[in-house]
XYZ file of C-alpha atoms in Angstrom:
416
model
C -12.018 -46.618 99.560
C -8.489 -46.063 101.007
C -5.281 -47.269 99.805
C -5.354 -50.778 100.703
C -8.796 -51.267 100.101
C -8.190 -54.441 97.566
C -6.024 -55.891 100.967
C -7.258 -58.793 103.195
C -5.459 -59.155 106.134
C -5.483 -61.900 108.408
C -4.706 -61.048 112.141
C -3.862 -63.847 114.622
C -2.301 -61.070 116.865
C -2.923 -59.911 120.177
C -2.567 -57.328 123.110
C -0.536 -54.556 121.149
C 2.192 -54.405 118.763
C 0.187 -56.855 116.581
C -3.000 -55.118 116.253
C -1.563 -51.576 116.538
C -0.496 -52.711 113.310
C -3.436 -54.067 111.951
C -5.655 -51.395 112.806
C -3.648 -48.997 111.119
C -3.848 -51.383 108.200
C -7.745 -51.128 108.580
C -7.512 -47.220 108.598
C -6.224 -47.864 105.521
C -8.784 -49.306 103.850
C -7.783 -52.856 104.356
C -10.420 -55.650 104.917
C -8.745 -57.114 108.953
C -9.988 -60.645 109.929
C -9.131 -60.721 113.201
C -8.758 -64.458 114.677
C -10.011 -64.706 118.631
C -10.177 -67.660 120.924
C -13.951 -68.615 121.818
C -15.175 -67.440 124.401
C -12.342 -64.980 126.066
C -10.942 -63.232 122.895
C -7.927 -61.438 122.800
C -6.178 -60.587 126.155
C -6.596 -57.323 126.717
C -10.324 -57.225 126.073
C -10.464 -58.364 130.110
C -7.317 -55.399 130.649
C -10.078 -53.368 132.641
C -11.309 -51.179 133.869
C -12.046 -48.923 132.702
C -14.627 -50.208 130.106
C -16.823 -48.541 127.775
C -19.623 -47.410 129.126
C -23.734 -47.972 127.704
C -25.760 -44.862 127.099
C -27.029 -45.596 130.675
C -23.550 -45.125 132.406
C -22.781 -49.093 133.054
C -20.138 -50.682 132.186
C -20.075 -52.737 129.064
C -17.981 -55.614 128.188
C -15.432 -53.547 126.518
C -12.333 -52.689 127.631
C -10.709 -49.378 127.103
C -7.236 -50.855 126.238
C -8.804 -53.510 123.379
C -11.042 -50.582 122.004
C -7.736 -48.372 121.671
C -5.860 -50.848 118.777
C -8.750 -52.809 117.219
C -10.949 -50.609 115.067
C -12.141 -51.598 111.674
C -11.742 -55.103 111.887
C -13.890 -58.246 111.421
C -13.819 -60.328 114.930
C -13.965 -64.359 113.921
C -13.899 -66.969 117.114
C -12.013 -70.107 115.854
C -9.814 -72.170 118.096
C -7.062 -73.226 115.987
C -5.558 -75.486 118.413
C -8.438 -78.056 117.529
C -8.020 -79.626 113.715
C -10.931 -78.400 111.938
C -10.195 -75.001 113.353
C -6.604 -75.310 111.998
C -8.356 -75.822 108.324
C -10.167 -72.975 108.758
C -7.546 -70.796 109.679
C -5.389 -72.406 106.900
C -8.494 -71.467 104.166
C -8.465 -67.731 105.413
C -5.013 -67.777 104.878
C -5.273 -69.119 101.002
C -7.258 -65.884 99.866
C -5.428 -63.535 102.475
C -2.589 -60.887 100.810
C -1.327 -60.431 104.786
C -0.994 -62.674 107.748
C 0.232 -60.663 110.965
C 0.859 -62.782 113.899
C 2.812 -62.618 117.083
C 2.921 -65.602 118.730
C 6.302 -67.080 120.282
C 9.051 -68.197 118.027
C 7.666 -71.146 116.602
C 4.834 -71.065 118.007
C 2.366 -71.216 115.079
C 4.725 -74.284 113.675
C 2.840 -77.171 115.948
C -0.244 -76.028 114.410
C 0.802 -75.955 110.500
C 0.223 -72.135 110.534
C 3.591 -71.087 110.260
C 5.398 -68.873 107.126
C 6.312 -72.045 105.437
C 3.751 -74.103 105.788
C 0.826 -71.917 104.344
C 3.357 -70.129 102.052
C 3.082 -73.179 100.097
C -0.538 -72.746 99.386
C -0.502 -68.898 99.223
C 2.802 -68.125 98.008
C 1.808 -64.285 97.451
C 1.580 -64.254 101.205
C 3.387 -61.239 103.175
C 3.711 -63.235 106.474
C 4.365 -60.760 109.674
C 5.560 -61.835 112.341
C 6.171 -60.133 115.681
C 8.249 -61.329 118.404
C 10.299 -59.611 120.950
C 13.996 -60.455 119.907
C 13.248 -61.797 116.363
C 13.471 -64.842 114.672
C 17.241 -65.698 114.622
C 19.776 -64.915 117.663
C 20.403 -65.930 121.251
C 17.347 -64.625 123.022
C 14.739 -65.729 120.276
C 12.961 -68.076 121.726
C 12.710 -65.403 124.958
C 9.003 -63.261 125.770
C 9.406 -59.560 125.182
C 7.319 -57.548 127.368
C 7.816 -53.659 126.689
C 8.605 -52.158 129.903
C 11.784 -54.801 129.440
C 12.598 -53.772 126.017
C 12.769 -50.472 127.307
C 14.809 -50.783 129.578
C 17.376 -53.429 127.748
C 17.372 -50.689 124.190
C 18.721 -48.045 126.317
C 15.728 -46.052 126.417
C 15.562 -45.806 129.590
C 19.370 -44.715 130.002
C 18.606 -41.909 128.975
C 14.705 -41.254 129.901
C 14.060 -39.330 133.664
C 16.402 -37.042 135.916
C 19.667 -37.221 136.046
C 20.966 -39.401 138.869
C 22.285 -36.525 140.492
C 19.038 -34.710 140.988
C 15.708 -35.140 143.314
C 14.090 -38.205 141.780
C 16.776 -39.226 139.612
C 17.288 -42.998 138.145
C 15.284 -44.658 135.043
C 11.677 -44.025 133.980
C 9.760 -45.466 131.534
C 7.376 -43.632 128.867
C 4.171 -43.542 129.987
C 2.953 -45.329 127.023
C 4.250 -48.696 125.867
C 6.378 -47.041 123.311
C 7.880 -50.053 121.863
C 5.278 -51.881 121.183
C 3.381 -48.834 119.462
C 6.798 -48.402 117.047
C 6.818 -52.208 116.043
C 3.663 -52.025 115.256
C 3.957 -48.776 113.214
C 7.363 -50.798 111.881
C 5.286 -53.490 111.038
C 2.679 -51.998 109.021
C 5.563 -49.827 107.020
C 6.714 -53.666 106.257
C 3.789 -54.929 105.186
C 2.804 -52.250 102.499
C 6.680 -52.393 101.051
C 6.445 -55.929 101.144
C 3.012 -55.803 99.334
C 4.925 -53.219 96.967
C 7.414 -55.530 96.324
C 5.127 -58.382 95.581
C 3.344 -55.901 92.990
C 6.895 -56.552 91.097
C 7.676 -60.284 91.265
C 4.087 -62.018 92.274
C 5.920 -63.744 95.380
C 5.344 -63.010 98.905
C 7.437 -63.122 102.426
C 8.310 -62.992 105.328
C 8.614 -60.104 107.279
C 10.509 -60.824 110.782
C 9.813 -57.680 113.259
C 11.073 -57.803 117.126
C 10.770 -55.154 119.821
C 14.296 -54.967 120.659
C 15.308 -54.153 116.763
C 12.828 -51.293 116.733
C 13.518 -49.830 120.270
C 17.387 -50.026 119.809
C 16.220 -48.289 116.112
C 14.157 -45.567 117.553
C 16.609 -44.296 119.896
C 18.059 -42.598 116.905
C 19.893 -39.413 117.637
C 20.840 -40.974 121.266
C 22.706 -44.015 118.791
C 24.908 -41.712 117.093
C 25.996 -39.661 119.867
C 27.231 -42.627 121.287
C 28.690 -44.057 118.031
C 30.415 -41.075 117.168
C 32.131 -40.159 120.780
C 32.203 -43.827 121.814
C 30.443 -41.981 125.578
C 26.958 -43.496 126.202
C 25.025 -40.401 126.823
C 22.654 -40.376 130.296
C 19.506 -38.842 131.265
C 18.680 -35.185 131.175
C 15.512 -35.277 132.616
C 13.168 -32.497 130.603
C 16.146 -30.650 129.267
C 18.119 -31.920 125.464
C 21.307 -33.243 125.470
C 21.988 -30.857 122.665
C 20.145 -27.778 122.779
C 19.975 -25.142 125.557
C 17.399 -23.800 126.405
C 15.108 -26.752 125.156
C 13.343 -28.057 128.530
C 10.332 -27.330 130.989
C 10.625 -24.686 133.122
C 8.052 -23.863 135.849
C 5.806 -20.178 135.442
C 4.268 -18.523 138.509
C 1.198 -20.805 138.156
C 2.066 -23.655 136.158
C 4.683 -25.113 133.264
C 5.813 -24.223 130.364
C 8.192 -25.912 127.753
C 10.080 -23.553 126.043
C 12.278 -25.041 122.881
C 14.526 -22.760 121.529
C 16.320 -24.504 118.465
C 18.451 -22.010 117.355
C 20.561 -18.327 118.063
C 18.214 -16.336 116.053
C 15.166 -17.466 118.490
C 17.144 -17.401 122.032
C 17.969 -13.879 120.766
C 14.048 -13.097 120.320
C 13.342 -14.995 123.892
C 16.219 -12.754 125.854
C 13.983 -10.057 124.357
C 10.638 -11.505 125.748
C 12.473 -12.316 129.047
C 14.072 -8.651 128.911
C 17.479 -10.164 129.597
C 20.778 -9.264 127.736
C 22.423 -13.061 127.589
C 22.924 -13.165 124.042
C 26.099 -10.110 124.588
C 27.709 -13.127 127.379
C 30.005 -15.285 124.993
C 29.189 -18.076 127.746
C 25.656 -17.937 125.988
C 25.995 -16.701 122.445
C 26.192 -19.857 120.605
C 24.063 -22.734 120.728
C 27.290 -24.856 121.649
C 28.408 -22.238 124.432
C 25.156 -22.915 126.147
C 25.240 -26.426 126.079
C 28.693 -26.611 127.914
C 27.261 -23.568 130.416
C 23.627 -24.586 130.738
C 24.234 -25.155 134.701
C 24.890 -21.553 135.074
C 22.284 -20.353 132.350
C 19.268 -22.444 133.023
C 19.118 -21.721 136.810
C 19.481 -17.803 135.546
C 16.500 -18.307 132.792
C 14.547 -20.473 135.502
C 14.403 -17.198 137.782
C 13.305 -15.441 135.590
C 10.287 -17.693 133.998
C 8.669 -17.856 137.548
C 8.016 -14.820 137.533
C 5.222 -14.543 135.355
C 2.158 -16.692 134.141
C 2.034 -19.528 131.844
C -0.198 -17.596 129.770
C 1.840 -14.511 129.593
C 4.495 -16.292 128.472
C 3.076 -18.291 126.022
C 1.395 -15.053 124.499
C 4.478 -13.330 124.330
C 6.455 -16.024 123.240
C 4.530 -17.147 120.397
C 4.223 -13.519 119.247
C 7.792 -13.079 119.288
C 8.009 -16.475 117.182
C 9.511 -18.723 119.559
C 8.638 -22.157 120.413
C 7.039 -22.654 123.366
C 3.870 -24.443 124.798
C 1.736 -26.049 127.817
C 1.717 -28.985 129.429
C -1.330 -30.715 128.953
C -3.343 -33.417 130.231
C -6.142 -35.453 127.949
C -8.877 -33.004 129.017
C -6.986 -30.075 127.542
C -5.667 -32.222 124.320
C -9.109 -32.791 123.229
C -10.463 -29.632 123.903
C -7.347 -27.882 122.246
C -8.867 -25.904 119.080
C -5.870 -27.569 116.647
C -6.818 -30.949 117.733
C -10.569 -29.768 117.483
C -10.038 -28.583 113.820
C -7.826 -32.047 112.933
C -10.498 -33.956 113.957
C -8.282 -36.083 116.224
C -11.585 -37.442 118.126
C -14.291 -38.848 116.690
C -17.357 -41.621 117.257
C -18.299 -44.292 116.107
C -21.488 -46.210 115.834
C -21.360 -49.279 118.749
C -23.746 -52.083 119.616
C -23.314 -51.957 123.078
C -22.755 -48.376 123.954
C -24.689 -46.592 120.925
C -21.107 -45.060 120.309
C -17.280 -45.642 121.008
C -15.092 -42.470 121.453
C -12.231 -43.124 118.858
C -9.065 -41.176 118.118
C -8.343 -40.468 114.495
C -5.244 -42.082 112.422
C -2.867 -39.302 112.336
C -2.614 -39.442 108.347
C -4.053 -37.041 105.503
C -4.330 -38.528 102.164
C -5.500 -35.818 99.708
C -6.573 -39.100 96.605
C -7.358 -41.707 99.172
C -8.343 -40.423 102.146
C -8.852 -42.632 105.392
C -12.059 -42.675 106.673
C -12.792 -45.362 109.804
C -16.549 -46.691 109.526
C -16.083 -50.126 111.646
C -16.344 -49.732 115.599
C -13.890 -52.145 117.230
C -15.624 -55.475 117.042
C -17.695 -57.375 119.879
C -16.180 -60.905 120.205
C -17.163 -63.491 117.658
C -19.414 -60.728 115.918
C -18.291 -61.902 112.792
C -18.019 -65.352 112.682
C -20.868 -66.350 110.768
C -20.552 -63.512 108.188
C -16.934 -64.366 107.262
C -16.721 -68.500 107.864
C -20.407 -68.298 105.298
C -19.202 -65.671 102.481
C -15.142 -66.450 102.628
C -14.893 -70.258 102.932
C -18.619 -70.724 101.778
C -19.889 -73.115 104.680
C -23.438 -73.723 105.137
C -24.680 -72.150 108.137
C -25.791 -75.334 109.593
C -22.429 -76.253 108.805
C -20.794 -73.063 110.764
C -23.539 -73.549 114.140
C -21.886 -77.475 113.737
C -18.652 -75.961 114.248
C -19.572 -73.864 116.875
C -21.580 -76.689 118.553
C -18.451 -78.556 118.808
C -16.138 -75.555 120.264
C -14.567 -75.323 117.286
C -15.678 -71.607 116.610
C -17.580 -68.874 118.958
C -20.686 -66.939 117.341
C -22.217 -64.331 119.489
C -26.086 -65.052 120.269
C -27.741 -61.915 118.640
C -26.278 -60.895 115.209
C -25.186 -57.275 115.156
C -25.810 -56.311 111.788
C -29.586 -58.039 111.458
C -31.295 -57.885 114.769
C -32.128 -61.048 114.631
């Protein structure tokens, strides 16, 4: 029983920012109806490979990407764009406390599944919705992708080498970053906006875009610019405003070392058996900053020297920040990610299990603990359309006879 355990959330979302929310939602305890077009689902279930394999080593019908963002829901096929799948939609909606969608501006309008229109029914409703400039200004009615909102918020002004060294220009995060913040955004929204509707009964509508949170993430980067009026550029591994806080390579390897203040570059000079800290080039934090071209190349030389793991022992003895480089191999076999329980499985139809990675929140009252494997397509359909709008299931295979709704062959949960 997590926090939001007495939620029901609609989701008409799809691909990421959307159900990154809505998942995290789920973790949370809240029921997720998530809305898929017969027969094809949402987007990125065909984003493969790879795809999850059976306990045979085939591929399943899974995708990685869809099975990343879509755990603990409910998956109902109805294809609103057809009348009588608009009313069903519409009657999920009357008994829902969320609606998260992220369709085009407008886009939901044409089908009478916008805020105002089912706000009039369900006034209690906390209406998400997701777009990639917003609701109101010039580019509204434009598609935000989030290797373009990256690039337009700045964050990649100031993300890869500098332009003066090998490989210099703009990079992108190696994750789509914005999208995962909007939907962490989003989901913030939707429990203050259910905390606020605790207060006065009445519901909203919660207007989220990509740009607003990339432009809002770049935090620290903002302010240095609003404060000296200088857009600050890329610094590749190293901070704009800490020295040394970068990666530097060992004899066999790399190692980021992140020294945040005098007291611990005073314990690394020891480690690295170097006097720097009696240079008044390097005492301070702010005299390395304006001399870190003549002190990195000095601490580079001597970090090559030795091993990644002799540093890292030494370092971490000596109580100074420091660690590897990993890749996914390493994360999951790391003994603190091991002892978090970051990975876990989860029962699956198809595959027997799904590899999952936990929601990186402890709650000591409420804690959250995901039970629902992301669901096959349709798996729902007949559970949800039979105990939430109370159709007949004649009435529900009708539906689905005339492509109004998609019900997968075999039901999971019977067999039968």
């Amino acid at each position: 029983m997590g926090p939001l355990a007495h939620v029901t959330v609609l989701d008409l979302s799809r691909v990421l920012a959307g159900p990154w929310c809505t998942q995290l939602l789920a973790d949370l305890g809240a029921t997720v109806i998530k809305v898929e077009k017969p027969g094809s689902g949402d987007d990125t279930r065909a984003w493969a490979p790879p795809y999850l394999k059976d306990e045979h080593g085939a591929d399943t019908s899974e995708s990685a990407y869809y099975l990343a963002c879509n755990r603990g829901k409910l998956s109902v096929a109805i294809d609103f764009t057809k009348p009588e799948g608009r009313d069903l939609v519409r009657g999920l909606a009357r008994d829902a406390d969320v609606l998260v969608e992220n369709f085009k501006v407008d886009g939901l309008a044409r089908y009478g599944l916008d805020y105002a229109s089912v706000a009039k029914h369900n006034p209690r409703l906390v209406y998400a919705s997701i777009t990639g400039f917003g609701q109101s200004g010039p580019y509204r009615e434009r598609a935000g992708y989030d290797f373009i909102i990256q690039g337009m918020s700045g964050f990649m002004s100031v993300t890869g080498e500098r332009d003066d060294a090998s490989g210099g220009g703009p990079q992108k995060a190696g994750v789509a970053i914005t999208d995962l913040f909007t939907g962490m955004y989003a989901a913030v929204a939707v429990t203050a906006a259910l905390a606020a509707r605790d207060r006065t009964g009445q519901g909203q509508h919660v207007d989220l875009s990509l740009l607003d949170s990339a432009v809002a993430m770049m935090a620290v980067m903002n302010m240095n610019y609003l404060v000296t009026g200088q857009a600050p550029g890329r610094a590749g591994n190293a901070h704009q405003s800490i020295v040394p806080y970068q990666v530097f390579a060992c004899s066999d390897g790399h190692l980021v070392i992140a020294v945040g203040n005098d007291g611990q570059f005073a314990r690394f000079c020891e480690v690295a058996g170097s006097d720097w800290t009696s240079d008044p080039r390097f005492a301070k934090n702010a005299d390395r900053v304006r001399n870190r071209d003549t002190l990195v190349p000095m601490i580079a030389a001597v970090v090559r020297t030795r091993t990644q793991r002799d540093w890292l022992t030494a370092l971490e003895a000596a109580g100074v920040p420091c660690g590897p480089i990993n890749k996914l191999d390493a994360v999951f076999a790391d003994p603190q990610v091991v002892a978090r329980g970051m990975r876990f499985d989860l029962p699956h139809a198809l595959a027997g299990r799904v590899p999952q990675v936990a929601p990186a929140i402890r709650m000591s009252g409420t804690p959250l603990v995901p039970e629902r494997a992301p669901p096959l397509l349709a798996e729902h359909t007949m559970e949800v359309l039979t105990q939430r709008l109370r159709l007949s299931e004649a009435a529900v295979q009708g539906l689905a006879g005339r492509g109004v709704v998609g019900l997968r062959r075999r039901s999971i949960a019977s067999g039968t």
